């Protein structure tokens, strides 16, 4: 019996409810607002969060919630859901079909369940602590590709990259020279799910928020991969700097980030 199955099943239901709604509204006329210079929020982000949080709290009314679009009162529960209702909002708002809902669960501060749902491909990535990672029910494992020069990596850039020198540009150049290729697809949660699935060999990014990574970090770990901070030390989801990989190229990625660091302090 999977200890966290009860929670996983409700997270799957919540992600599918939100994902179906996202697909239905995709490419329709949307109410879009700016949160910052570049950072958008749409009515679909807000409604997706309402649907996900509504479902989870109807099942687990005492649990805590951390989510992107609202601040929730802290209840002091052992359980905390960490939710990105739409990861890939820029894509969504521009009609670029690459986005997902991401839901992670912490128990006593430790990730124990994660769901990432891509409604366009109908791909459901799930993981529970100690029980493995799955894509539509089929067990996942990270790739066996190495060294770095043979690999495909994912990354992204912070919304304030025009004004803050911590912009990922130096690292991007360093990896573009040393890996086979880099994809900047615009949804960090899916990047992590793709590392878990062996479709990407590694991923790094800075200034990510807990909701961008909670579910994806568990997926990568449960698929046999490695997740650390940029300096190789243990990762927690409140640290914005993440390196996730198949493990085989992890040291090379950490070394490359250190090399590039002087340009990005
Ligand atoms: C963003 C995406 C993007 C990453 C940004 C995130 P959002 O999340 O994950 O890939 O580069 O840093 O903020 O705004 O689409 O939920
Ligand atoms: Ca996000
Ligand atoms: Ca989001």
Tab-separated table of C-alpha atoms and ligand atoms in Angstrom:
chain	number	residue	atom	x	y	z
A	1	UNK	CA	0.000	0.000	0.000
A	2	UNK	CA	1.375	3.394	-1.014
A	3	UNK	CA	1.361	5.607	2.105
A	4	UNK	CA	0.705	8.791	0.168
A	5	UNK	CA	-1.725	7.377	-2.382
A	6	UNK	CA	-4.788	9.027	-0.886
A	7	UNK	CA	-3.131	12.424	-1.330
A	8	UNK	CA	-1.766	11.647	-4.769
A	9	UNK	CA	-5.181	10.607	-6.081
A	10	UNK	CA	-6.801	13.877	-4.990
A	11	UNK	CA	-3.884	15.886	-6.454
A	12	UNK	CA	-4.386	14.027	-9.750
A	13	UNK	CA	-8.099	14.860	-9.696
A	14	UNK	CA	-7.360	18.527	-8.960
A	15	UNK	CA	-4.727	18.771	-11.729
A	16	UNK	CA	-7.068	17.134	-14.233
A	17	UNK	CA	-9.958	19.439	-13.344
A	18	UNK	CA	-7.686	22.471	-13.844
A	19	UNK	CA	-6.012	21.011	-16.940
A	20	UNK	CA	-9.334	20.324	-18.669
A	21	UNK	CA	-10.382	23.890	-17.970
A	22	UNK	CA	-7.028	25.226	-19.310
A	23	UNK	CA	-7.399	23.247	-22.510
A	24	UNK	CA	-10.993	24.400	-22.981
A	25	UNK	CA	-10.018	28.071	-22.577
A	26	UNK	CA	-6.763	27.809	-24.547
A	27	UNK	CA	-6.451	30.302	-27.422
A	28	UNK	CA	-9.710	32.017	-26.433
A	29	UNK	CA	-9.884	35.731	-25.650
A	30	UNK	CA	-8.456	36.156	-22.167
A	31	UNK	CA	-8.375	38.801	-19.527
A	32	UNK	CA	-4.594	39.291	-19.060
A	33	UNK	CA	-2.894	41.536	-16.504
A	34	UNK	CA	0.747	42.441	-15.895
A	35	UNK	CA	2.256	41.540	-12.499
A	36	UNK	CA	5.560	43.207	-13.317
A	37	UNK	CA	7.333	44.452	-16.471
A	38	UNK	CA	6.973	41.091	-18.258
A	39	UNK	CA	5.250	38.755	-15.815
A	40	UNK	CA	1.633	38.066	-16.854
A	41	UNK	CA	-1.341	36.639	-15.035
A	42	UNK	CA	-4.512	35.560	-16.818
A	43	UNK	CA	-8.015	34.817	-15.627
A	44	UNK	CA	-7.175	31.154	-16.322
A	45	UNK	CA	-4.307	31.213	-13.772
A	46	UNK	CA	-6.701	32.558	-11.137
A	47	UNK	CA	-9.568	30.213	-11.956
A	48	UNK	CA	-7.210	27.200	-12.155
A	49	UNK	CA	-5.908	28.005	-8.682
A	50	UNK	CA	-9.482	28.333	-7.401
A	51	UNK	CA	-10.365	24.919	-8.857
A	52	UNK	CA	-7.244	23.174	-7.490
A	53	UNK	CA	-7.348	24.714	-4.028
A	54	UNK	CA	-11.133	24.210	-3.849
A	55	UNK	CA	-10.789	20.508	-4.581
A	56	UNK	CA	-7.868	19.919	-2.212
A	57	UNK	CA	-9.480	21.781	0.668
A	58	UNK	CA	-12.768	19.951	0.141
A	59	UNK	CA	-10.790	16.717	0.738
A	60	UNK	CA	-8.290	17.994	3.316
A	61	UNK	CA	-9.746	21.086	5.005
A	62	UNK	CA	-6.981	21.311	7.636
A	63	UNK	CA	-4.056	21.302	5.212
A	64	UNK	CA	-1.931	24.359	4.450
A	65	UNK	CA	-1.663	25.873	0.982
A	66	UNK	CA	1.118	27.801	-0.756
A	67	UNK	CA	0.161	28.834	-4.280
A	68	UNK	CA	1.231	31.432	-6.802
A	69	UNK	CA	-1.801	33.649	-7.181
A	70	UNK	CA	-3.047	34.070	-3.586
A	71	UNK	CA	-1.787	34.135	-0.019
A	72	UNK	CA	-3.500	31.606	2.280
A	73	UNK	CA	-3.685	31.829	6.071
A	74	UNK	CA	-1.258	29.418	7.744
A	75	UNK	CA	-3.056	26.695	9.742
A	76	UNK	CA	0.014	24.956	11.135
A	77	UNK	CA	-0.741	21.607	9.487
A	78	UNK	CA	1.912	18.916	8.973
A	79	UNK	CA	0.751	18.932	5.329
A	80	UNK	CA	1.387	21.769	2.893
A	81	UNK	CA	0.301	21.789	-0.756
A	82	UNK	CA	2.572	23.805	-3.065
A	83	UNK	CA	0.698	24.765	-6.227
A	84	UNK	CA	1.431	26.390	-9.561
A	85	UNK	CA	-1.994	26.524	-11.199
A	86	UNK	CA	-0.543	27.307	-14.637
A	87	UNK	CA	3.180	26.907	-15.163
A	88	UNK	CA	3.971	28.450	-18.536
A	89	UNK	CA	1.693	31.479	-18.293
A	90	UNK	CA	3.583	33.470	-20.931
A	91	UNK	CA	3.147	30.554	-23.325
A	92	UNK	CA	-0.528	30.246	-22.416
A	93	UNK	CA	-1.265	33.927	-22.904
A	94	UNK	CA	0.463	33.895	-26.312
A	95	UNK	CA	-1.303	30.765	-27.573
A	96	UNK	CA	1.927	28.688	-27.428
A	97	UNK	CA	0.705	25.246	-26.306
A	98	UNK	CA	3.246	24.441	-23.604
A	99	UNK	CA	1.970	24.689	-20.034
A	100	UNK	CA	0.859	22.527	-17.141
A	101	UNK	CA	-0.626	22.465	-13.661
A	102	UNK	CA	1.843	21.508	-10.930
A	103	UNK	CA	0.912	20.301	-7.437
A	104	UNK	CA	3.385	19.171	-4.775
A	105	UNK	CA	2.719	18.020	-1.216
A	106	UNK	CA	5.056	18.378	1.748
A	107	UNK	CA	4.640	16.454	4.987
A	108	UNK	CA	6.689	17.864	7.880
A	109	UNK	CA	8.636	19.917	5.325
A	110	UNK	CA	9.517	16.949	3.126
A	111	UNK	CA	8.178	16.405	-0.401
A	112	UNK	CA	5.992	13.303	-0.434
A	113	UNK	CA	3.749	13.608	-3.500
A	114	UNK	CA	3.814	15.445	-6.808
A	115	UNK	CA	1.653	15.767	-9.900
A	116	UNK	CA	2.367	17.638	-13.122
A	117	UNK	CA	-0.322	17.550	-15.803
A	118	UNK	CA	0.144	18.681	-19.402
A	119	UNK	CA	-3.427	18.807	-20.723
A	120	UNK	CA	-2.436	19.389	-24.348
A	121	UNK	CA	-0.516	16.091	-24.550
A	122	UNK	CA	-2.689	14.477	-21.866
A	123	UNK	CA	0.510	13.564	-20.021
A	124	UNK	CA	0.166	13.010	-16.289
A	125	UNK	CA	3.437	12.846	-14.347
A	126	UNK	CA	3.111	11.522	-10.792
A	127	UNK	CA	5.448	10.645	-7.948
A	128	UNK	CA	5.230	9.666	-4.310
A	129	UNK	CA	8.143	9.457	-1.923
A	130	UNK	CA	9.844	6.082	-2.021
A	131	UNK	CA	7.419	4.693	-4.635
A	132	UNK	CA	8.872	5.986	-7.894
A	133	UNK	CA	7.828	8.363	-10.650
A	134	UNK	CA	5.336	7.587	-13.416
A	135	UNK	CA	4.027	8.980	-16.690
A	136	UNK	CA	0.418	7.939	-17.342
A	137	UNK	CA	1.053	4.988	-15.028
A	138	UNK	CA	4.324	3.829	-16.639
A	139	UNK	CA	7.406	3.966	-14.424
A	140	UNK	CA	9.981	6.628	-15.316
A	141	UNK	CA	13.728	6.737	-15.018
A	142	UNK	CA	16.203	9.451	-15.850
A	143	UNK	CA	18.418	9.145	-18.920
A	144	UNK	CA	21.758	7.335	-19.004
A	145	UNK	CA	23.383	9.979	-21.187
A	146	UNK	CA	26.829	11.428	-20.395
A	147	UNK	CA	29.169	13.236	-20.536
A	148	UNK	CA	27.806	16.774	-20.743
A	149	UNK	CA	28.752	17.192	-24.397
A	150	UNK	CA	26.221	14.472	-25.352
A	151	UNK	CA	23.300	15.956	-23.460
A	152	UNK	CA	20.170	18.030	-24.007
A	153	UNK	CA	19.462	20.518	-21.206
A	154	UNK	CA	16.599	22.760	-20.179
A	155	UNK	CA	16.651	26.171	-18.529
A	156	UNK	CA	14.785	29.469	-18.241
A	157	UNK	CA	15.355	33.146	-17.501
A	158	UNK	CA	13.927	35.252	-14.698
A	159	UNK	CA	11.339	37.889	-15.609
A	160	UNK	CA	13.696	40.645	-14.384
A	161	UNK	CA	16.667	39.494	-16.495
A	162	UNK	CA	16.905	42.902	-18.192
A	163	UNK	CA	17.567	44.713	-14.916
A	164	UNK	CA	19.236	42.218	-12.542
A	165	UNK	CA	22.725	40.848	-13.345
A	166	UNK	CA	21.632	37.489	-11.856
A	167	UNK	CA	20.137	36.731	-15.253
A	168	UNK	CA	21.452	33.276	-16.259
A	169	UNK	CA	23.090	34.649	-19.441
A	170	UNK	CA	26.675	33.590	-18.607
A	171	UNK	CA	25.574	30.084	-17.606
A	172	UNK	CA	23.453	29.785	-20.728
A	173	UNK	CA	26.479	30.625	-22.908
A	174	UNK	CA	28.692	28.184	-21.015
A	175	UNK	CA	26.204	25.309	-21.403
A	176	UNK	CA	25.372	26.174	-25.000
A	177	UNK	CA	29.075	25.719	-25.790
A	178	UNK	CA	29.504	22.514	-23.815
A	179	UNK	CA	26.229	20.539	-24.167
A	180	UNK	CA	24.542	19.215	-27.321
A	181	UNK	CA	21.700	21.673	-26.964
A	182	UNK	CA	19.487	23.704	-24.660
A	183	UNK	CA	15.719	24.150	-24.739
A	184	UNK	CA	14.005	27.157	-23.147
A	185	UNK	CA	10.433	25.948	-23.415
A	186	UNK	CA	8.905	28.240	-20.771
A	187	UNK	CA	7.516	25.919	-18.091
A	188	UNK	CA	10.002	24.932	-15.373
A	189	UNK	CA	7.718	22.226	-13.968
A	190	UNK	CA	7.606	20.491	-17.347
A	191	UNK	CA	11.393	20.855	-17.686
A	192	UNK	CA	11.748	18.916	-14.426
A	193	UNK	CA	9.169	16.330	-15.482
A	194	UNK	CA	11.173	15.907	-18.694
A	195	UNK	CA	14.383	15.282	-16.726
A	196	UNK	CA	12.488	12.609	-14.778
A	197	UNK	CA	11.298	11.095	-18.066
A	198	UNK	CA	14.805	11.080	-19.602
A	199	UNK	CA	13.690	13.482	-22.344
A	200	UNK	CA	16.074	16.100	-20.971
A	201	UNK	CA	19.337	15.076	-19.292
A	202	UNK	CA	19.634	18.118	-17.044
A	203	UNK	CA	18.004	21.396	-16.057
A	204	UNK	CA	19.135	24.469	-14.185
A	205	UNK	CA	17.511	27.804	-13.404
A	206	UNK	CA	17.671	30.580	-10.824
A	207	UNK	CA	15.033	32.642	-9.016
A	208	UNK	CA	12.461	29.886	-9.239
A	209	UNK	CA	9.636	29.843	-6.727
A	210	UNK	CA	8.598	26.834	-4.605
A	211	UNK	CA	5.486	26.264	-6.753
A	212	UNK	CA	7.621	26.058	-9.930
A	213	UNK	CA	9.635	23.137	-8.569
A	214	UNK	CA	7.853	21.274	-5.735
A	215	UNK	CA	6.285	18.470	-7.799
A	216	UNK	CA	9.153	18.331	-10.314
A	217	UNK	CA	11.877	17.907	-7.699
A	218	UNK	CA	10.149	14.825	-6.298
A	219	UNK	CA	9.650	13.453	-9.821
A	220	UNK	CA	13.368	13.780	-10.621
A	221	UNK	CA	14.434	12.225	-7.317
A	222	UNK	CA	11.986	9.338	-7.661
A	223	UNK	CA	13.129	8.721	-11.243
A	224	UNK	CA	16.688	8.236	-9.939
A	225	UNK	CA	18.034	11.713	-10.693
A	226	UNK	CA	19.907	14.245	-8.578
A	227	UNK	CA	18.707	17.671	-7.442
A	228	UNK	CA	20.952	20.218	-5.710
A	229	UNK	CA	21.592	23.937	-5.477
A	230	UNK	CA	24.113	25.515	-7.866
A	231	UNK	CA	27.014	24.662	-5.533
A	232	UNK	CA	26.034	21.004	-5.242
A	233	UNK	CA	24.608	21.306	-1.740
A	234	UNK	CA	21.231	19.829	-0.705
A	235	UNK	CA	18.243	21.485	-2.303
A	236	UNK	CA	15.070	22.733	-0.703
A	237	UNK	CA	12.231	24.283	-2.677
A	238	UNK	CA	12.654	27.713	-1.099
A	239	UNK	CA	16.120	28.010	-2.647
A	240	UNK	CA	15.632	29.583	-6.071
A	241	UNK	CA	18.774	28.066	-7.631
A	242	UNK	CA	18.258	24.543	-8.842
A	243	UNK	CA	20.282	21.982	-10.781
A	244	UNK	CA	18.489	18.740	-11.627
A	245	UNK	CA	20.042	16.005	-13.699
A	246	UNK	CA	20.319	12.318	-14.455
A	247	UNK	CA	23.101	12.235	-11.836
A	248	UNK	CA	25.782	11.249	-14.343
A	249	UNK	CA	26.390	14.817	-15.511
A	250	UNK	CA	25.672	16.508	-12.188
A	251	UNK	CA	29.277	17.260	-11.218
A	252	UNK	CA	29.969	18.644	-14.687
A	253	UNK	CA	26.897	20.892	-14.457
A	254	UNK	CA	27.852	22.179	-11.000
A	255	UNK	CA	31.410	22.872	-12.210
A	256	UNK	CA	30.114	24.732	-15.276
A	257	UNK	CA	27.825	26.883	-13.086
A	258	UNK	CA	30.743	27.744	-10.804
A	259	UNK	CA	32.814	28.733	-13.845
A	260	UNK	CA	30.041	31.020	-15.088
A	261	UNK	CA	29.191	32.431	-11.639
A	262	UNK	CA	31.452	35.473	-11.797
A	263	UNK	CA	29.190	36.947	-14.486
A	264	UNK	CA	26.019	36.404	-12.475
A	265	UNK	CA	26.645	37.246	-8.844
B	1	LIG	C1	7.637	30.568	-15.102
B	1	LIG	C2	8.019	29.369	-15.942
B	1	LIG	C3	9.294	29.660	-16.715
B	1	LIG	C4	10.422	30.095	-15.811
B	1	LIG	C5	9.991	31.284	-14.961
B	1	LIG	C6	8.756	30.919	-14.156
B	1	LIG	P1	5.022	30.928	-14.677
B	1	LIG	O1	6.477	30.286	-14.329
B	1	LIG	O2	8.216	28.229	-15.152
B	1	LIG	O3	9.741	28.512	-17.420
B	1	LIG	O4	11.536	30.435	-16.599
B	1	LIG	O5	11.028	31.643	-14.112
B	1	LIG	O6	8.380	31.984	-13.348
B	1	LIG	O7	5.137	32.410	-14.446
B	1	LIG	O8	4.705	30.582	-16.080
B	1	LIG	O9	4.153	30.240	-13.665
B	2	LIG	CA1	5.658	28.851	-12.591
B	3	LIG	CA1	2.168	30.120	-12.708
